[in-house]
């Protein structure tokens, strides 16, 4: 495609995305703002061999994470065997004492996982983070693919790419697998949630009802969906897009008005499935991330296929020393933050800021992790009529049914700023479709 | 051993009617190694639909929904218990003990707590003889805090109460927990009833790894056969006696009246 062609293609698809309501919302200075999530028309391409490798590694990782959560709310062998220090579990924000001894249907805690990866310049992949609570973003490449296909069918005729609309089928399979009898619903906090577009899109494509908390009631130890005429229909699985603390005012945050009173009590009894399982955030804490490779060996007795970015825990004296000595080369992350907010690069700090950070680190060593800065690959984006390289990561989605399933696509996020490593959408980045190629031939267009 | 009769009455009145009232009650003594409930009668009004469960700490709960409009919610529990004063509860299952070593929001350390902490004796010994050292610590806490009602609230933290040097049983217990947890000693909050007439009571249990040693910092004494356990958790929040959620925002008044006395007849 020539420059003019690309320009008009880009305008067309972004206009369509805007018309479909593909936005995401953020809270800024206390007010809710929605902004468009711009699509860059040049897709990320992943070859067949590469995807096979990623698939194996991702499945392994999610299996181990699921085992870990089961163990933590059960027998805690990994703590008793001194593989993970208990403070990392009990002091993490994701650990919920209310989940002790509770086992979800089919022992699945991680129905939908979003694993964030980057690819270094030499081709090696690193996992940056495991998002297990409510990973969002799958709908963006789905709708982008759909719109691009309609706008320029020729591109797709010339390239053999794995279909990505099957995400809805995979999700449905994961839902049906744990449904204990009744309807499946997607529970949204409502229209003002950052991911509302996604909630409605996934509901439409899986055939699940999109509901808010006040359309669900617990009665006689079962969950019911109350339709507009007042009729009650039993619900067997809830894909909830509400965080644990707001899920049930009787068991978690008592001030929540978007939750469903007593839903947790009947979940505990096995009368409804909640996806993802409450309490599973214990495994996506940035502090726990450090231990994932050890979990893989511990629970699966396998070598980890995918690597973590080299990470240091200032909690360990040896690591603290290393972090202070190599401060400029590291990226520091607050374990309690998300959305790119608690991520800072040592190099960008003034002397003053550094000193303040290090004293904070010494005061609360458990609160931070440090990582080597991965010089990850740039991918071209199309900006102002030019192709320019920008940092991009990949959120891969793994869904759990009988077996873990890896979606042959994913959300590629990139930074708008040529000097920035931060790709988070809440920091102003955009996204790309992710093409998994059916063979290793390089694609002909774009 | 004592044989006790108990009555627990909770009366919640709303200034205006409420409806769709969800509740979870945690006010039912149950059998354990130190108490045997030989009889218990539970009466909850108005009528409700709901169920029973055991929460993650092992506490017995009744939950439900009162659909229609009402201005009163009453819970009456009465029963008879054998209580064995010299028996401690076992730490069971042992892998659940870890969570009790860590602060919760209500027990986080702060400057006023550190002031008390500085006064505590035998810190090096606490791991060897928890029971002995905790008794000493209890003395100090008892002397540092004045029992005053109406100053602190249910969500007052240990640090806030320590700063006031005042509080009620819940505050004494939270302060004790905060100081023990600062030394990494597993300990938990206990709600129960004590011989006499008044409100429900709270105290703490501290573990030596095998058993839970029960101490009452409000009265500066070990817990004996005059105390009936109702529930336990990491702090008062885990032991909320009545958790409610309803439509309507009227003023509400909760009164709890507890009577525990030695059984006179068979
Ligand atoms: N070790 C690293 N080297 C280079 N860049 C990094 C590194 N760690 C993080 N980044 C950049 O910062 C971004 C945010 O990092 P991370 O995912 O750990 O934070 P987060 O706050 O959890 O964000 P989110 O929850 O939205 O994924 C990454 O997507 C990446 O662009
Ligand atoms: Mg991330």
XYZ file of C-alpha atoms and ligand atoms in Angstrom:
744
model
C 0.000 0.000 0.000
C 1.306 3.448 -0.760
C 1.360 6.390 1.606
C -1.950 7.847 0.486
C -3.543 4.449 0.698
C -2.288 3.938 4.226
C -3.436 7.387 5.270
C -6.965 6.891 4.122
C -7.071 3.310 5.455
C -5.943 4.555 8.848
C -8.543 7.321 8.875
C -11.316 4.984 7.825
C -10.667 2.327 10.435
C -10.206 4.822 13.254
C -13.376 6.590 12.287
C -15.228 3.284 12.373
C -13.712 2.379 15.719
C -14.868 5.699 17.110
C -18.322 5.152 15.719
C -18.534 1.708 17.356
C -17.640 3.372 20.629
C -14.187 1.869 21.026
C -12.901 4.030 23.788
C -11.616 3.548 27.169
C -12.281 5.737 30.138
C -9.904 7.047 32.715
C -10.315 8.973 35.888
C -8.277 12.133 35.829
C -8.385 14.646 38.660
C -11.498 12.994 39.977
C -13.560 13.242 36.812
C -14.332 10.514 34.361
C -13.063 11.067 30.850
C -13.329 8.832 27.902
C -10.747 8.917 25.243
C -10.380 7.174 21.978
C -7.987 4.291 21.908
C -6.211 4.850 18.593
C -5.463 1.876 16.407
C -2.271 1.795 14.439
C -2.899 0.032 11.161
C 0.425 -1.781 10.975
C -0.155 -5.045 12.793
C 2.358 -6.852 14.930
C 3.223 -10.132 13.263
C 4.162 -13.298 15.064
C 5.321 -16.327 13.137
C 4.218 -19.912 13.578
C 7.346 -21.180 15.346
C 7.383 -18.267 17.684
C 3.771 -18.694 18.599
C 4.294 -22.370 19.352
C 7.009 -21.446 21.779
C 4.907 -18.723 23.398
C 1.937 -21.031 23.614
C 3.868 -23.681 25.511
C 5.388 -21.155 27.852
C 2.146 -19.352 28.547
C 0.221 -22.534 29.274
C 2.897 -23.664 31.638
C 2.934 -20.343 33.415
C -0.816 -20.138 33.909
C -1.004 -23.745 35.105
C 1.587 -22.993 37.755
C -0.158 -19.781 38.798
C -3.430 -21.640 39.177
C -1.734 -24.290 41.321
C -0.208 -21.559 43.431
C -3.546 -19.906 44.178
C -5.080 -23.254 45.038
C -2.190 -23.973 47.370
C -2.315 -20.562 49.056
C -5.997 -20.821 49.907
C -5.506 -24.458 50.780
C -2.537 -26.202 52.289
C 0.154 -23.553 51.710
C 2.856 -26.082 50.937
C 4.924 -23.549 49.048
C 5.152 -21.404 52.173
C 5.802 -24.313 54.483
C 8.568 -25.530 52.209
C 10.146 -22.076 52.347
C 9.962 -21.417 48.638
C 8.035 -18.170 49.090
C 8.304 -16.071 52.264
C 4.871 -15.809 53.827
C 4.931 -11.996 54.110
C 4.752 -11.763 50.339
C 1.500 -13.615 50.472
C -0.180 -12.162 53.545
C 0.917 -8.579 53.077
C 0.003 -8.434 49.409
C -3.149 -6.554 48.525
C -4.458 -9.515 46.538
C -4.603 -11.971 49.426
C -8.105 -12.276 50.857
C -8.563 -14.152 54.104
C -12.222 -14.686 53.163
C -11.052 -17.072 50.435
C -9.305 -19.442 52.826
C -10.559 -22.954 52.308
C -12.842 -22.025 49.424
C -12.413 -24.082 46.266
C -14.042 -22.937 43.016
C -15.610 -25.241 40.432
C -13.075 -27.540 38.714
C -10.370 -25.921 40.853
C -9.988 -23.089 38.366
C -8.957 -19.696 39.723
C -7.525 -18.172 36.570
C -10.189 -18.475 33.896
C -8.888 -15.496 31.946
C -5.294 -14.340 32.254
C -3.555 -11.508 30.469
C 0.180 -12.022 30.414
C 2.258 -8.974 29.478
C 5.364 -9.738 27.435
C 8.047 -7.819 25.636
C 10.505 -9.039 23.045
C 14.092 -7.931 23.417
C 16.173 -6.825 20.437
C 17.803 -10.262 20.209
C 14.399 -11.885 19.893
C 14.083 -13.235 23.411
C 10.711 -12.817 25.090
C 10.317 -11.704 28.688
C 7.217 -11.752 30.837
C 6.743 -8.390 32.516
C 3.612 -9.118 34.427
C 0.787 -11.576 34.954
C -2.613 -9.912 35.041
C -4.987 -12.320 36.701
C -7.677 -10.276 38.391
C -9.651 -8.697 35.561
C -7.355 -8.479 32.560
C -8.929 -6.361 29.878
C -8.169 -5.627 26.264
C -9.138 -8.673 24.221
C -12.021 -6.879 22.551
C -9.766 -4.271 20.934
C -7.890 -6.512 18.530
C -11.132 -8.377 17.847
C -13.014 -5.353 16.658
C -9.952 -3.906 14.954
C -9.574 -7.059 12.890
C -13.201 -6.984 11.992
C -13.130 -3.388 10.854
C -9.859 -3.739 8.963
C -11.138 -6.789 7.166
C -14.192 -4.869 6.036
C -12.223 -1.786 5.044
C -9.561 -3.589 3.113
C -10.389 -7.220 2.333
C -7.446 -7.427 -0.047
C -4.915 -7.343 2.756
C -6.449 -10.409 4.302
C -6.678 -12.315 1.058
C -2.943 -12.048 0.578
C -1.945 -13.071 4.085
C -2.618 -16.304 5.890
C -3.476 -15.146 9.372
C -5.167 -16.994 12.206
C -8.696 -15.815 12.772
C -9.043 -13.927 16.040
C -12.808 -13.759 16.327
C -12.605 -17.163 18.003
C -11.842 -15.397 21.280
C -15.570 -15.265 21.924
C -15.819 -19.029 21.402
C -12.901 -19.674 23.722
C -14.430 -17.460 26.369
C -17.749 -19.203 26.009
C -15.998 -22.526 26.425
C -14.293 -21.321 29.593
C -17.645 -20.088 30.922
C -19.522 -23.264 30.074
C -16.795 -25.384 31.587
C -17.412 -23.992 35.077
C -21.104 -23.147 34.793
C -22.882 -25.019 37.582
C -26.307 -24.831 35.920
C -28.162 -21.824 34.596
C -27.433 -18.758 32.523
C -24.061 -17.169 32.005
C -23.832 -13.441 32.599
C -21.194 -10.757 32.280
C -21.343 -8.454 35.271
C -20.312 -4.870 34.571
C -19.989 -2.011 37.049
C -21.818 0.012 34.415
C -21.472 2.495 31.690
C -18.859 4.602 33.481
C -16.321 1.861 33.730
C -13.112 2.182 31.725
C -13.774 -1.108 29.981
C -17.516 -0.800 29.392
C -17.085 -1.093 25.658
C -15.362 -4.404 26.159
C -18.021 -5.735 28.522
C -20.797 -5.103 26.043
C -18.743 -6.346 23.100
C -17.888 -9.624 24.804
C -21.475 -10.115 25.940
C -22.719 -9.624 22.411
C -20.193 -12.039 20.963
C -20.461 -14.803 23.560
C -24.221 -14.633 23.855
C -24.010 -14.005 27.607
C -26.328 -11.439 29.203
C -24.708 -8.156 30.127
C -25.936 -7.239 33.592
C -25.298 -4.804 36.401
C -25.380 -5.753 40.074
C -28.946 -4.639 40.643
C -30.227 -7.094 38.042
C -28.920 -10.044 40.033
C -30.283 -11.338 43.328
C -29.391 -14.123 45.694
C -32.371 -16.117 46.842
C -32.511 -19.471 48.595
C -28.810 -19.945 48.085
C -28.899 -19.443 44.327
C -28.238 -16.541 42.043
C -30.971 -15.182 39.777
C -31.112 -12.741 36.936
C -34.229 -10.588 37.162
C -35.433 -9.510 33.746
C -37.434 -6.371 32.968
C -40.736 -8.182 33.571
C -39.599 -9.332 37.006
C -39.114 -12.958 35.977
C -36.190 -14.695 37.670
C -33.789 -16.955 35.810
C -31.106 -18.978 37.497
C -27.478 -18.032 36.853
C -24.716 -20.634 36.888
C -21.651 -18.585 35.961
C -20.732 -14.932 36.291
C -17.901 -13.440 34.312
C -17.547 -10.520 36.611
C -15.777 -7.370 35.573
C -16.017 -5.960 39.083
C -13.067 -6.209 41.397
C -13.151 -8.440 44.461
C -13.650 -5.653 46.935
C -16.845 -4.402 45.265
C -18.315 -7.795 44.483
C -20.351 -8.337 47.622
C -20.980 -5.715 50.315
C -21.730 -8.445 52.843
C -18.335 -10.062 52.489
C -15.977 -7.420 51.117
C -16.252 -3.628 51.006
C -19.525 -2.963 52.829
C -20.005 0.307 50.989
C -20.171 -1.207 47.533
C -23.393 -0.417 45.725
C -22.426 -2.176 42.482
C -22.088 -5.629 44.006
C -24.549 -8.364 44.879
C -25.206 -9.027 48.555
C -24.440 -12.661 49.493
C -23.117 -13.707 46.100
C -19.902 -14.715 47.796
C -21.735 -16.885 50.337
C -23.372 -18.972 47.635
C -20.171 -19.084 45.614
C -18.519 -20.581 48.687
C -21.200 -23.264 48.640
C -20.534 -24.027 44.984
C -23.914 -22.742 43.761
C -22.483 -20.298 41.243
C -19.132 -19.843 39.495
C -17.287 -16.547 39.557
C -14.747 -15.826 36.853
C -12.067 -15.029 37.737
C -12.108 -16.533 41.183
C -12.093 -14.025 44.060
C -8.741 -13.772 45.761
C -6.744 -14.761 42.692
C -4.975 -11.391 42.825
C -2.694 -13.004 45.365
C -0.773 -14.370 42.384
C -0.569 -11.235 40.264
C 1.129 -9.126 42.860
C 4.363 -7.723 41.453
C 6.212 -9.147 44.452
C 4.873 -12.629 43.794
C 5.856 -12.305 40.124
C 9.451 -12.700 41.221
C 8.672 -16.233 42.368
C 6.763 -17.475 39.317
C 9.747 -19.324 37.801
C 10.188 -21.067 41.146
C 6.487 -21.927 41.209
C 6.841 -23.617 37.846
C 9.595 -25.880 39.112
C 7.831 -26.406 42.423
C 4.380 -27.365 41.202
C 5.032 -28.758 37.753
C 8.557 -30.030 38.167
C 9.443 -28.400 34.851
C 11.944 -25.828 33.693
C 10.286 -22.488 33.023
C 9.917 -21.978 29.283
C 9.282 -18.240 29.416
C 11.585 -15.995 31.390
C 10.886 -13.171 33.753
C 12.713 -9.924 33.182
C 15.669 -10.143 35.601
C 14.052 -8.951 38.821
C 15.348 -8.016 42.260
C 13.536 -8.003 45.556
C 14.927 -5.324 47.869
C 13.368 -7.468 50.613
C 16.488 -9.633 50.256
C 19.576 -7.848 51.484
C 21.673 -9.014 48.586
C 19.159 -7.633 46.122
C 18.836 -4.368 48.025
C 22.549 -3.863 47.697
C 22.447 -4.582 44.001
C 19.517 -2.238 43.470
C 21.220 0.662 45.220
C 24.477 0.098 43.374
C 22.851 -0.228 39.967
C 19.996 2.167 40.476
C 20.448 3.973 37.153
C 20.083 0.821 35.097
C 16.892 -0.378 36.717
C 13.177 0.178 36.533
C 11.372 0.296 39.863
C 7.814 -0.730 40.445
C 5.472 -0.182 43.327
C 3.847 -3.564 43.931
C 0.511 -2.020 44.837
C 0.074 0.030 41.652
C -1.148 -0.778 38.163
C -1.768 0.973 34.886
C 1.851 2.088 34.636
C 1.451 4.509 37.537
C 3.979 3.088 39.947
C 6.649 2.439 37.301
C 9.763 4.636 37.349
C 13.112 4.397 35.616
C 16.205 5.031 37.739
C 17.875 6.780 34.884
C 15.267 9.489 34.543
C 15.557 10.627 38.156
C 17.354 13.645 39.540
C 19.874 13.125 42.324
C 17.326 14.340 44.843
C 14.596 12.050 43.606
C 16.985 9.131 43.694
C 17.929 9.774 47.283
C 14.332 10.093 48.299
C 13.442 6.912 46.463
C 16.251 4.941 48.045
C 15.310 6.013 51.537
C 11.714 5.004 50.824
C 13.036 1.685 49.533
C 14.947 1.130 52.751
C 11.915 1.976 54.817
C 9.504 -0.252 52.928
C 11.552 -2.835 51.053
C 8.596 -5.104 50.494
C 6.739 -2.411 48.607
C 9.008 -2.385 45.538
C 10.577 -4.598 42.964
C 13.368 -3.605 40.628
C 14.005 -4.886 37.121
C 16.688 -4.622 34.529
C 15.470 -2.347 31.789
C 14.708 -4.559 28.838
C 15.603 -2.788 25.644
C 12.622 -4.226 23.879
C 11.890 -4.113 20.227
C 10.488 -1.212 18.384
C 7.726 -1.855 15.948
C 6.850 0.555 13.194
C 3.807 2.666 13.619
C 2.265 4.857 10.976
C 2.274 8.459 12.097
C 1.786 11.644 10.089
C 2.265 9.737 6.883
C 5.530 8.113 7.985
C 6.553 4.796 9.428
C 8.330 5.429 12.726
C 9.603 2.906 15.284
C 8.012 2.796 18.728
C 8.253 0.538 21.787
C 5.489 -2.050 21.935
C 4.539 -4.821 24.339
C 2.116 -7.703 23.969
C -0.700 -8.811 26.225
C -1.332 -12.469 25.523
C -4.589 -14.030 26.659
C -4.792 -17.484 28.181
C -8.177 -18.994 28.926
C -8.793 -22.045 31.023
C -11.302 -24.787 30.321
C -10.455 -28.487 30.306
C -7.031 -27.359 29.165
C -5.431 -23.945 29.012
C -5.990 -22.247 25.649
C -3.819 -19.510 24.204
C -5.502 -17.019 21.929
C -3.726 -16.710 18.609
C -3.762 -12.927 18.683
C -3.362 -10.447 21.518
C -3.278 -6.816 22.409
C -0.180 -4.984 21.257
C 0.189 -1.638 22.967
C 2.692 0.963 21.914
C 4.036 4.194 23.207
C 3.309 7.392 21.266
C 6.399 8.984 22.641
C 9.617 7.934 20.837
C 11.659 8.066 24.065
C 9.253 6.213 26.287
C 9.081 2.586 27.361
C 5.677 3.023 28.946
C 2.999 1.629 26.693
C -0.015 1.685 28.998
C -3.214 2.960 27.471
C -3.877 5.108 30.504
C -0.600 6.862 29.668
C -1.754 7.868 26.221
C -0.567 4.986 24.047
C -2.372 3.258 21.249
C -2.816 -0.317 20.142
C -2.217 -2.626 17.229
C -3.803 -5.797 16.049
C -1.624 -8.851 16.577
C -1.399 -11.226 13.642
C -0.375 -14.781 14.168
C 0.752 -16.070 10.790
C -0.200 -19.504 9.620
C 3.275 -20.023 8.263
C 6.620 -18.395 8.707
C 6.575 -16.603 5.370
C 6.759 -12.891 5.761
C 3.548 -11.135 4.930
C 3.334 -9.122 1.796
C 1.515 -6.030 2.826
C 1.954 -3.409 5.557
C -15.637 -25.749 84.657
C -18.772 -23.645 84.808
C -22.230 -24.219 83.530
C -23.573 -20.991 82.078
C -26.899 -19.706 80.789
C -26.596 -17.004 78.209
C -28.853 -14.599 76.412
C -27.764 -12.431 73.573
C -30.222 -9.817 72.330
C -29.640 -7.432 69.504
C -32.213 -4.846 68.624
C -31.819 -2.679 65.584
C -34.401 0.075 65.114
C -34.747 2.310 62.095
C -36.332 5.745 62.330
C -38.084 5.113 59.013
C -38.911 1.828 57.283
C -36.228 0.072 55.256
C -36.634 -2.724 52.755
C -34.567 -5.335 50.896
C -32.535 -5.723 54.011
C -29.655 -8.173 53.688
C -27.884 -9.316 56.806
C -25.143 -11.620 57.989
C -25.118 -12.451 61.675
C -22.134 -13.774 63.536
C -23.410 -14.095 67.093
C -23.815 -17.788 67.705
C -21.558 -19.615 70.131
C -20.579 -23.035 68.821
C -18.975 -26.144 70.256
C -15.222 -26.231 70.572
C -12.562 -27.656 72.878
C -13.244 -25.143 75.614
C -17.023 -24.903 75.475
C -19.907 -27.235 74.833
C -23.233 -25.753 73.862
C -25.909 -28.096 75.196
C -28.859 -26.057 74.071
C -29.376 -23.027 71.861
C -32.451 -21.192 70.675
C -32.260 -18.606 67.912
C -35.038 -16.218 67.092
C -34.736 -13.689 64.273
C -37.541 -11.288 63.345
C -39.059 -10.225 60.998
C -39.084 -13.419 58.953
C -36.462 -13.788 56.256
C -35.211 -16.116 53.543
C -31.604 -17.183 53.812
C -29.178 -19.808 54.941
C -26.370 -20.787 57.249
C -22.669 -21.138 56.708
C -19.288 -21.347 58.316
C -16.987 -18.519 57.315
C -13.294 -18.848 56.450
C -12.315 -18.467 60.109
C -14.702 -21.209 61.179
C -17.363 -18.901 62.638
C -20.987 -19.893 62.418
C -23.092 -17.388 60.431
C -26.732 -16.954 59.541
C -27.509 -14.754 56.581
C -30.634 -13.703 54.812
C -32.874 -11.171 53.187
C -35.916 -9.406 54.623
C -37.738 -8.247 51.534
C -40.566 -6.060 52.873
C -40.613 -2.819 54.787
C -39.757 -2.939 58.472
C -38.514 -0.674 61.233
C -37.131 -3.290 63.629
C -34.689 -6.134 63.361
C -34.360 -8.351 66.399
C -32.060 -11.232 67.137
C -32.391 -13.290 70.285
C -30.024 -16.092 71.048
C -30.274 -18.007 74.281
C -28.544 -21.156 75.385
C -26.647 -23.204 77.883
C -22.944 -23.916 77.803
C -20.354 -25.913 79.691
C -17.152 -23.898 79.725
C -13.751 -25.348 80.601
C -11.569 -22.547 81.890
C -8.235 -24.341 81.756
C -8.485 -25.572 78.169
C -6.904 -23.681 75.280
C -8.076 -23.962 71.707
C -5.651 -25.864 69.477
C -4.018 -24.162 66.497
C -5.874 -25.947 63.768
C -5.271 -26.297 60.923
C -1.721 -25.252 61.644
C -1.080 -23.768 58.180
C -3.777 -21.149 58.776
C -1.760 -19.502 61.527
C 0.416 -17.374 59.213
C -2.227 -14.776 58.425
C -2.515 -13.886 62.106
C 1.066 -12.667 62.218
C 0.390 -9.653 59.984
C -1.166 -6.288 60.642
C -4.532 -5.377 59.259
C -5.543 -1.749 58.771
C -6.959 -1.698 62.288
C -3.744 -2.905 63.901
C -1.122 -0.969 61.925
C 1.648 0.546 64.027
C 1.942 4.289 64.589
C 3.777 6.708 66.910
C 1.479 6.230 69.917
C 1.730 2.472 69.656
C 5.515 2.725 69.434
C 5.439 4.672 72.693
C 3.718 1.775 74.413
C 5.961 -0.680 72.606
C 9.039 1.022 74.110
C 7.711 0.246 77.586
C 7.186 -3.467 76.971
C 9.480 -5.809 78.913
C 11.030 -9.184 77.950
C 10.811 -8.688 74.188
C 13.667 -11.106 73.604
C 11.855 -13.741 75.570
C 8.523 -13.615 73.831
C 9.291 -16.433 71.436
C 10.355 -18.732 74.248
C 7.482 -18.132 76.600
C 4.633 -16.337 74.924
C 2.243 -16.887 77.759
C 4.432 -15.396 80.449
C 5.573 -12.404 78.420
C 2.118 -11.643 77.016
C 0.782 -11.470 80.578
C 3.423 -8.863 81.371
C 2.579 -6.899 78.267
C -1.090 -7.002 79.155
C -0.278 -5.209 82.413
C 1.340 -2.365 80.533
C -1.520 -2.053 78.059
C -4.035 -2.108 80.869
C -2.181 0.718 82.611
C -1.773 2.772 79.420
C -5.431 2.860 78.390
C -8.353 4.155 80.346
C -11.698 2.420 79.902
C -14.046 5.097 78.539
C -17.163 4.416 76.520
C -18.400 6.525 73.659
C -15.052 8.008 72.606
C -13.989 5.379 70.090
C -16.045 3.736 67.345
C -16.145 0.379 65.635
C -13.656 1.505 62.997
C -11.227 3.185 65.386
C -7.759 1.768 64.806
C -5.336 0.625 67.479
C -3.158 3.634 66.795
C -6.055 6.067 67.142
C -7.110 4.530 70.440
C -3.527 4.527 71.690
C -3.248 8.213 70.811
C -6.346 8.908 72.899
C -5.193 6.555 75.662
C -8.847 5.662 75.929
C -11.205 3.073 74.614
C -13.336 0.018 75.161
C -12.680 -3.725 74.927
C -12.280 -3.627 71.140
C -9.560 -0.984 71.422
C -7.692 -2.809 74.172
C -7.745 -5.909 72.011
C -6.563 -4.115 68.858
C -3.702 -2.463 70.717
C -2.614 -5.777 72.140
C -2.757 -7.386 68.685
C -0.778 -4.537 67.131
C 2.049 -4.912 69.642
C 2.206 -8.694 69.378
C 2.176 -8.543 65.584
C 4.951 -6.017 65.658
C 6.987 -8.863 67.134
C 5.582 -11.239 64.525
C 3.643 -13.258 67.075
C 0.440 -14.786 65.679
C -2.602 -13.515 67.525
C -6.290 -13.073 66.850
C -9.302 -11.084 67.870
C -12.094 -12.834 69.753
C -15.684 -11.778 70.269
C -17.675 -13.378 73.030
C -19.724 -12.965 76.156
C -18.586 -12.659 79.730
C -20.351 -13.517 82.930
C -22.529 -10.636 84.038
C -24.849 -8.242 82.290
C -23.961 -5.742 79.581
C -22.744 -5.707 75.994
C -20.813 -8.345 74.107
C -17.131 -8.513 74.915
C -13.852 -8.809 73.001
C -10.434 -10.141 73.907
C -7.470 -11.723 72.170
C -5.801 -15.061 71.687
C -2.087 -15.365 71.163
C -0.455 -18.503 69.869
C 2.609 -20.365 71.036
C 2.453 -22.407 67.838
C 0.262 -25.146 69.259
C -2.508 -23.523 71.208
C -4.320 -20.212 71.478
C -3.723 -18.571 74.848
C -6.694 -16.346 75.633
C -6.179 -13.054 77.459
C -8.573 -10.248 78.333
C -6.674 -6.943 78.302
C -9.747 -4.903 79.287
C -9.864 -6.708 82.610
C -6.167 -7.530 82.734
C -6.711 -11.234 83.295
C -6.498 -14.574 81.521
C -9.721 -15.792 79.981
C -11.337 -18.487 82.105
C -14.589 -20.379 82.393
C -16.635 -17.197 82.719
C -16.115 -16.420 79.029
C -18.063 -17.861 76.088
C -16.522 -17.600 72.616
C -18.633 -16.397 69.713
C -16.224 -15.701 66.854
C -12.619 -14.936 65.990
C -10.668 -13.294 63.157
C -7.736 -11.002 62.457
C -9.501 -7.964 63.887
C -12.955 -6.685 64.816
C -13.926 -6.383 61.177
C -13.634 -10.133 60.613
C -15.962 -10.642 63.582
C -18.707 -8.164 62.704
C -21.726 -9.313 64.674
C -24.306 -7.877 62.327
C -23.428 -6.867 58.807
C -26.321 -5.182 57.043
C -27.170 -3.760 53.649
C -30.585 -2.286 52.909
C -32.506 0.308 50.935
C -33.382 3.498 52.733
C -31.024 5.660 54.726
C -32.737 6.340 58.044
C -31.104 6.875 61.411
C -30.560 3.562 63.092
C -30.004 2.530 66.654
C -28.427 -0.747 67.642
C -28.690 -2.069 71.161
C -27.017 -5.196 72.379
C -27.896 -6.725 75.663
C -26.092 -9.753 76.981
C -26.755 -11.713 80.144
C -24.531 -14.575 81.238
C -25.067 -16.271 84.563
C -24.321 -19.551 86.232
C -27.030 -22.106 85.660
C -29.014 -22.673 88.777
C -31.061 -25.676 87.754
C -30.627 -28.629 85.439
N 11.819 -4.151 32.830
C 11.303 -3.288 31.967
N 12.032 -2.823 30.950
C 11.520 -1.959 30.064
N 10.280 -1.471 30.112
C 9.476 -1.878 31.105
C 9.943 -2.797 32.079
N 8.948 -3.026 32.948
C 7.899 -2.285 32.528
N 8.195 -1.591 31.427
C 7.259 -0.726 30.668
O 6.304 -0.199 31.555
C 4.999 -0.696 31.254
C 4.243 -0.939 32.521
O 4.866 -1.932 33.279
P 4.027 -2.964 34.147
O 3.186 -3.776 33.268
O 4.942 -3.696 35.021
O 3.160 -1.925 34.994
P 1.653 -1.881 35.377
O 1.526 -0.668 36.197
O 1.283 -3.148 35.973
O 0.821 -1.720 34.074
P -0.485 -2.544 33.597
O -1.150 -3.082 34.782
O -1.311 -1.554 32.842
O 0.048 -3.589 32.690
C 5.234 -1.947 30.447
O 4.162 -2.264 29.616
C 6.490 -1.564 29.671
O 6.142 -0.770 28.580
Mg 1.397 -4.428 32.939
